[in-house]
Coordinates of C-alpha atoms in Angstrom, one line a residue:
M1 CA 135.2 -55.2 93.1
H2 CA 133.4 -55.0 89.7
L3 CA 134.1 -57.7 86.8
V4 CA 132.6 -56.9 83.4
D5 CA 131.6 -59.1 80.5
A6 CA 132.1 -62.3 82.4
T7 CA 131.2 -64.8 80.3
Q8 CA 127.9 -66.0 82.2
S9 CA 128.4 -69.9 81.4
A10 CA 124.9 -72.2 81.3
I11 CA 126.8 -74.7 82.6
E12 CA 126.2 -76.3 86.0
L13 CA 128.6 -78.6 88.3
D14 CA 126.6 -81.1 91.7
E15 CA 129.1 -80.6 94.5
R16 CA 131.5 -83.9 93.5
S17 CA 131.8 -82.9 90.1
E18 CA 132.5 -79.0 91.8
D19 CA 135.4 -80.6 93.8
I20 CA 137.3 -82.7 91.4
F21 CA 136.9 -79.6 89.4
R22 CA 138.7 -77.0 91.3
Q23 CA 142.0 -79.2 92.3
I24 CA 142.4 -80.1 88.2
V25 CA 142.6 -76.0 88.0
E26 CA 144.6 -75.4 91.1
A27 CA 146.5 -77.7 90.7
Y28 CA 147.1 -76.6 86.4
L29 CA 147.7 -72.8 88.2
T30 CA 149.9 -74.0 91.1
T31 CA 151.9 -76.1 88.9
G32 CA 150.7 -75.9 85.4
E33 CA 151.4 -79.5 85.5
P34 CA 148.7 -82.2 84.5
I35 CA 146.9 -84.2 87.6
G36 CA 145.4 -87.5 87.8
S37 CA 142.9 -89.4 89.2
R38 CA 144.9 -91.0 91.6
S39 CA 146.0 -87.7 92.9
I40 CA 142.7 -85.9 93.2
S41 CA 141.5 -89.2 94.9
K42 CA 143.2 -88.0 97.9
V43 CA 143.0 -84.8 98.3
L44 CA 139.3 -84.6 98.3
P45 CA 137.3 -84.4 101.4
N46 CA 134.7 -86.9 100.6
R47 CA 137.2 -89.8 99.7
L48 CA 136.4 -91.6 96.5
S49 CA 137.8 -93.9 94.1
P50 CA 140.0 -93.3 91.6
A51 CA 138.0 -95.2 89.3
S52 CA 134.9 -92.7 90.5
V53 CA 137.2 -89.5 89.9
R54 CA 138.0 -91.0 86.4
N55 CA 134.2 -91.2 85.5
V56 CA 133.9 -87.5 86.2
M57 CA 136.6 -86.8 84.2
S58 CA 135.1 -88.6 81.8
D59 CA 132.4 -85.9 82.0
L60 CA 134.1 -83.2 83.0
E61 CA 135.8 -83.5 79.8
T62 CA 132.5 -83.9 77.5
L63 CA 131.9 -80.4 78.5
G64 CA 134.8 -79.0 76.8
L65 CA 135.8 -78.1 80.7
I66 CA 139.5 -79.9 80.9
Y67 CA 141.4 -82.2 78.6
A68 CA 144.3 -84.6 78.3
P69 CA 147.5 -83.7 77.3
H70 CA 148.5 -86.7 74.8
T71 CA 151.7 -86.5 77.2
S72 CA 149.8 -87.5 80.4
A73 CA 147.8 -89.5 81.9
G74 CA 146.2 -86.2 84.0
R75 CA 144.5 -83.2 83.2
L76 CA 144.6 -80.2 82.9
P77 CA 141.5 -77.1 82.3
T78 CA 141.0 -75.9 78.6
D79 CA 140.1 -72.3 78.3
Q80 CA 137.2 -72.7 78.3
G81 CA 137.6 -74.8 81.5
L82 CA 138.9 -71.9 82.4
R83 CA 137.1 -68.7 82.0
F84 CA 134.0 -70.9 83.6
F85 CA 136.3 -71.4 86.5
V86 CA 137.1 -67.5 87.3
D87 CA 133.0 -66.3 86.2
A88 CA 131.4 -69.0 88.7
L89 CA 134.0 -70.8 91.5
L90 CA 136.6 -68.0 91.6
N91 CA 136.5 -66.2 95.0
V92 CA 138.3 -62.9 94.2
G93 CA 138.9 -61.0 97.8
E94 CA 139.8 -57.7 98.9
L95 CA 142.9 -56.1 99.1
S96 CA 144.2 -55.5 102.8
R97 CA 145.0 -52.5 104.3
E98 CA 148.8 -53.4 103.6
E99 CA 148.9 -53.9 100.0
R100 CA 146.7 -50.9 99.0
H101 CA 148.9 -48.8 100.9
Q102 CA 151.7 -50.7 99.2
I103 CA 150.3 -50.3 95.6
E104 CA 150.4 -46.5 96.4
G105 CA 153.5 -46.2 97.8
E106 CA 155.2 -47.9 94.8
I107 CA 153.4 -45.4 91.8
S108 CA 153.1 -42.8 93.6
S109 CA 156.9 -42.8 94.8
G110 CA 159.2 -40.6 93.2
A111 CA 157.1 -39.5 90.9
S112 CA 157.2 -36.5 89.1
A113 CA 154.8 -36.8 86.0
V114 CA 151.9 -39.0 84.9
D115 CA 154.7 -40.7 82.7
D116 CA 156.8 -42.0 85.8
A117 CA 153.2 -42.6 87.8
L118 CA 152.3 -44.9 84.4
N119 CA 155.7 -46.7 84.3
K120 CA 155.8 -47.1 88.3
A121 CA 152.4 -49.0 87.5
S122 CA 154.1 -50.7 84.8
V123 CA 157.1 -52.1 86.7
M124 CA 154.5 -53.0 89.8
L125 CA 152.0 -54.8 88.1
S126 CA 155.0 -57.4 86.3
G127 CA 156.1 -57.8 90.1
L128 CA 153.1 -59.0 90.8
S129 CA 153.0 -62.1 88.8
S130 CA 154.7 -64.1 86.3
G131 CA 153.5 -62.1 83.4
A132 CA 154.3 -58.7 81.9
G133 CA 152.9 -55.1 83.3
V134 CA 151.0 -53.5 80.7
V135 CA 149.7 -49.8 80.5
L136 CA 148.2 -48.2 77.8
S137 CA 148.3 -44.3 78.0
A138 CA 145.4 -42.9 74.5
K139 CA 146.3 -40.0 72.9
Q140 CA 144.7 -37.4 74.8
D141 CA 142.9 -33.9 73.1
L142 CA 145.6 -31.0 74.2
T143 CA 144.6 -28.5 77.0
V144 CA 146.0 -25.3 75.4
K145 CA 148.4 -22.7 76.6
H146 CA 149.5 -21.2 74.1
I147 CA 148.7 -20.4 70.3
E148 CA 151.5 -19.1 67.7
F149 CA 150.5 -19.1 64.4
V150 CA 153.2 -17.7 62.2
A151 CA 153.6 -17.1 58.2
L152 CA 155.2 -19.7 55.8
D153 CA 155.6 -19.3 52.2
P154 CA 152.6 -18.3 49.7
G155 CA 149.6 -20.2 51.0
K156 CA 151.2 -21.7 54.0
G157 CA 152.0 -21.4 57.5
L158 CA 153.0 -22.9 61.0
V159 CA 150.6 -23.5 63.1
V160 CA 152.6 -23.9 66.8
L161 CA 150.3 -25.1 70.1
V162 CA 151.7 -25.6 73.9
G163 CA 149.5 -27.5 76.2
E164 CA 149.2 -26.8 79.7
D165 CA 151.2 -29.7 80.8
G166 CA 154.5 -28.1 78.9
T167 CA 153.4 -30.6 75.1
V168 CA 154.5 -28.4 72.1
E169 CA 153.2 -29.5 68.7
N170 CA 152.9 -28.3 65.0
R171 CA 151.8 -28.0 61.8
I172 CA 151.7 -26.8 58.7
V173 CA 148.7 -25.7 58.0
D174 CA 147.4 -23.7 54.3
F175 CA 145.8 -20.5 54.4
P176 CA 144.1 -18.5 52.1
P177 CA 146.5 -17.3 49.3
G178 CA 147.2 -13.8 50.5
T179 CA 146.5 -13.7 53.9
P180 CA 148.6 -10.3 55.1
P181 CA 151.0 -11.2 58.8
S182 CA 148.7 -9.1 60.7
A183 CA 146.2 -11.6 60.0
F184 CA 148.3 -14.0 61.8
Q185 CA 149.7 -12.0 64.9
E186 CA 145.7 -11.5 65.4
A187 CA 144.9 -14.6 65.4
S188 CA 146.9 -15.8 67.6
N189 CA 145.8 -12.6 70.2
Y190 CA 142.4 -13.5 70.1
L191 CA 142.8 -17.3 70.9
N192 CA 145.0 -16.9 73.4
A193 CA 142.6 -13.7 75.0
H194 CA 139.6 -16.0 74.2
L195 CA 140.1 -20.0 74.8
R196 CA 143.1 -19.9 76.9
G197 CA 143.1 -23.2 79.7
V198 CA 140.3 -25.0 76.8
T199 CA 140.7 -28.4 74.5
I200 CA 141.2 -28.0 70.8
G201 CA 137.8 -29.8 71.0
E202 CA 136.5 -26.9 73.3
A203 CA 138.0 -24.5 71.4
R204 CA 136.5 -24.9 67.9
A205 CA 133.3 -25.4 69.5
E206 CA 133.3 -22.5 71.1
I207 CA 134.8 -20.3 68.5
D208 CA 131.9 -21.9 66.4
R209 CA 129.3 -20.8 69.4
R210 CA 130.8 -17.1 69.0
T211 CA 129.9 -16.9 65.7
V212 CA 128.5 -13.7 65.8
E213 CA 131.1 -12.3 67.9
T214 CA 134.0 -13.5 65.7
R215 CA 132.6 -12.3 62.6
A216 CA 132.3 -8.5 64.2
A217 CA 136.2 -8.5 66.0
L218 CA 137.5 -10.6 63.5
D219 CA 138.2 -10.1 59.6
E220 CA 137.0 -12.9 57.3
L221 CA 140.4 -14.2 56.1
T222 CA 141.4 -14.5 60.4
R223 CA 139.0 -16.3 60.7
K224 CA 139.4 -18.6 58.2
L225 CA 143.1 -18.5 59.7
I226 CA 141.7 -19.8 63.0
E227 CA 139.6 -22.6 61.6
A228 CA 142.0 -23.7 59.6
G229 CA 144.6 -23.7 62.1
L230 CA 142.6 -25.7 65.4
A231 CA 140.9 -28.0 62.6
S232 CA 144.3 -29.3 62.3
W233 CA 144.9 -30.1 65.5
S234 CA 140.5 -31.4 65.8
D235 CA 140.8 -33.9 63.5
T236 CA 143.9 -35.6 65.4
A237 CA 144.4 -34.4 68.8
T238 CA 142.9 -37.7 69.9
K239 CA 144.0 -40.3 67.5
G240 CA 147.2 -41.9 67.4
P241 CA 149.0 -44.8 69.1
G242 CA 149.7 -43.1 72.4
T243 CA 152.2 -44.2 74.4
L244 CA 152.9 -48.0 75.5
I245 CA 154.5 -49.6 78.1
V246 CA 155.4 -52.3 79.0
H247 CA 157.5 -54.2 81.9
G248 CA 158.3 -57.8 82.1
R249 CA 158.7 -59.2 78.8
G250 CA 161.0 -62.2 80.2
N251 CA 158.3 -63.3 82.2
L252 CA 156.7 -64.2 79.6
L253 CA 159.5 -65.8 78.4
Q254 CA 160.7 -67.7 81.3
N255 CA 156.8 -69.5 81.8
V256 CA 156.3 -71.2 77.9
G257 CA 158.0 -74.2 77.4
M258 CA 158.0 -75.4 73.8
R259 CA 159.9 -73.6 71.3
E260 CA 156.5 -72.9 69.2
D261 CA 155.3 -71.6 72.6
V262 CA 158.5 -68.6 72.4
D263 CA 157.9 -67.7 69.9
R264 CA 154.1 -66.7 70.0
V265 CA 155.2 -64.2 72.9
R266 CA 158.2 -63.1 72.1
Q267 CA 155.9 -61.7 68.2
L268 CA 152.9 -60.9 70.3
L269 CA 155.2 -58.5 72.6
D270 CA 157.4 -57.4 69.8
D271 CA 153.6 -55.9 68.0
L272 CA 153.2 -54.4 70.9
E273 CA 156.0 -53.0 71.7
A274 CA 155.8 -51.8 67.7
N275 CA 152.2 -49.8 68.3
Q276 CA 151.1 -52.8 66.4
D277 CA 147.1 -53.1 67.5
M278 CA 147.4 -51.9 70.6
M279 CA 144.8 -49.7 70.8
Q280 CA 142.4 -52.9 70.6
L281 CA 143.2 -53.2 74.5
L282 CA 141.2 -49.7 75.3
S283 CA 138.1 -50.4 73.1
L284 CA 138.6 -53.9 74.9
T285 CA 137.7 -51.9 78.2
E286 CA 135.1 -48.7 76.8
A287 CA 132.2 -51.1 77.4
G288 CA 132.1 -51.4 81.0
D289 CA 134.3 -49.6 84.3
G290 CA 135.7 -53.0 86.0
V291 CA 138.8 -55.9 85.4
K292 CA 138.4 -57.3 81.6
I293 CA 138.7 -61.3 81.4
F294 CA 140.6 -62.5 78.3
I295 CA 141.5 -66.1 78.4
G296 CA 143.5 -67.6 75.4
G297 CA 141.5 -67.8 72.1
E298 CA 138.9 -65.3 74.1
N299 CA 141.2 -62.6 72.2
K300 CA 142.5 -62.0 69.2
L301 CA 144.8 -60.4 70.1
F302 CA 146.9 -63.0 72.3
S303 CA 145.1 -66.2 71.0
L304 CA 148.1 -67.3 69.1
S305 CA 149.9 -67.0 72.1
G306 CA 148.4 -69.0 75.3
S307 CA 148.3 -65.5 76.8
S308 CA 145.9 -64.4 79.9
L309 CA 144.8 -60.8 79.8
V310 CA 143.4 -58.9 83.4
M311 CA 143.0 -55.1 82.0
S312 CA 141.5 -51.9 83.8
P313 CA 140.5 -48.8 82.6
Y314 CA 141.5 -45.9 84.4
F315 CA 139.6 -42.4 84.3
G316 CA 141.0 -38.7 84.1
N317 CA 139.2 -36.1 85.8
D318 CA 135.6 -35.9 83.5
R319 CA 135.4 -40.0 84.2
R320 CA 136.5 -40.6 80.6
I321 CA 138.7 -43.8 79.8
V322 CA 142.1 -42.3 79.1
G323 CA 143.9 -45.0 79.5
V324 CA 143.9 -49.5 80.1
L325 CA 146.7 -51.7 82.6
G326 CA 146.6 -54.9 83.3
I327 CA 149.1 -57.9 83.0
I328 CA 149.6 -60.1 79.7
G329 CA 150.2 -63.5 81.3
P330 CA 150.1 -67.5 80.8
T331 CA 146.8 -68.3 81.3
R332 CA 147.7 -69.6 84.7
L333 CA 148.2 -66.7 86.6
N334 CA 146.8 -66.4 89.8
Y335 CA 144.3 -65.2 89.4
A336 CA 142.6 -64.2 92.9
K337 CA 145.3 -62.3 93.4
I338 CA 145.6 -60.1 90.4
I339 CA 142.5 -59.3 89.7
P340 CA 142.0 -57.6 92.8
A341 CA 145.6 -56.1 93.4
V342 CA 145.4 -54.9 88.9
D343 CA 141.4 -53.1 89.6
Y344 CA 143.5 -50.9 92.3
T345 CA 146.2 -49.7 90.7
A346 CA 143.7 -48.8 87.9
Q347 CA 141.7 -46.1 90.7
V348 CA 145.4 -45.6 92.1
V349 CA 146.8 -44.1 88.7
S350 CA 142.7 -42.2 88.4
K351 CA 143.3 -40.4 91.4
L352 CA 146.8 -39.0 90.3
L353 CA 145.2 -38.5 87.3
K354 CA 143.0 -36.0 89.0

């Protein structure tokens, strides 16, 4: 499995410090509670006195890896400490054959369309964690099945696009004054004869490539009609909010304690579901094709909620990133379990899209 953008810290720990730090992190990931020197001294492979453990803990605190909450004498890992643990100490294994089959079955079973599969992926990811399963599908450049030009008022017309997936969209476009009705029919016939099965971007590029042929086959008004119609889509076809699917928001609300934390998580989820800043999720993954992990304040979109984000992109036929999926959860996620599950889920969704 491939992790990307892991922050390789220059921090180096000796064996004793590593053992104690690992106990603090694992206690936090398991219980969410701080752990004290006396409890650590009892479980270390090489027994140390509580006083010796406290000395090491003091050094770890100086390094910024742990801190003491004001309500307890124990210690918790900082966001920086969790990042160091994930990057340097976490053992991420591979999923078993049974676990892979389970993921494949849950996503593929009864999925009659891509949206069904993405919805099932979100539900499945939520069930794996104490967080929310998130799937973002970027708005795609439709593949053309049929284009129709329809005259409306003088100087205006309607362009209707039918995609291969059954999607129907339309645009009202300004056309050269005096464009005859025959030009609308001629433009429709020409595009449907030459450009079926390509995307809008490819259609525009093909029309540009066919400049000489188009000029010979069509009059000037029809050519301008085609150019205006295609331009109305090509500037916006791959832009826009896309589709966001979130399942398990209740998990996040159950895993925060203080009222202000509940309010922050609720605001985060409301912002996501209102499509605010959600395209940041997609941009976070564009630099590579592996799992990306953001902990606490490392990502401004989630820093206020004290959440972690484990995400992986999924791909279309041309290996172009068409969306991201993963889990938003408390910083004490079971990273060893979540990371390979998110990675394999993205692989399954990519295969379905192909």
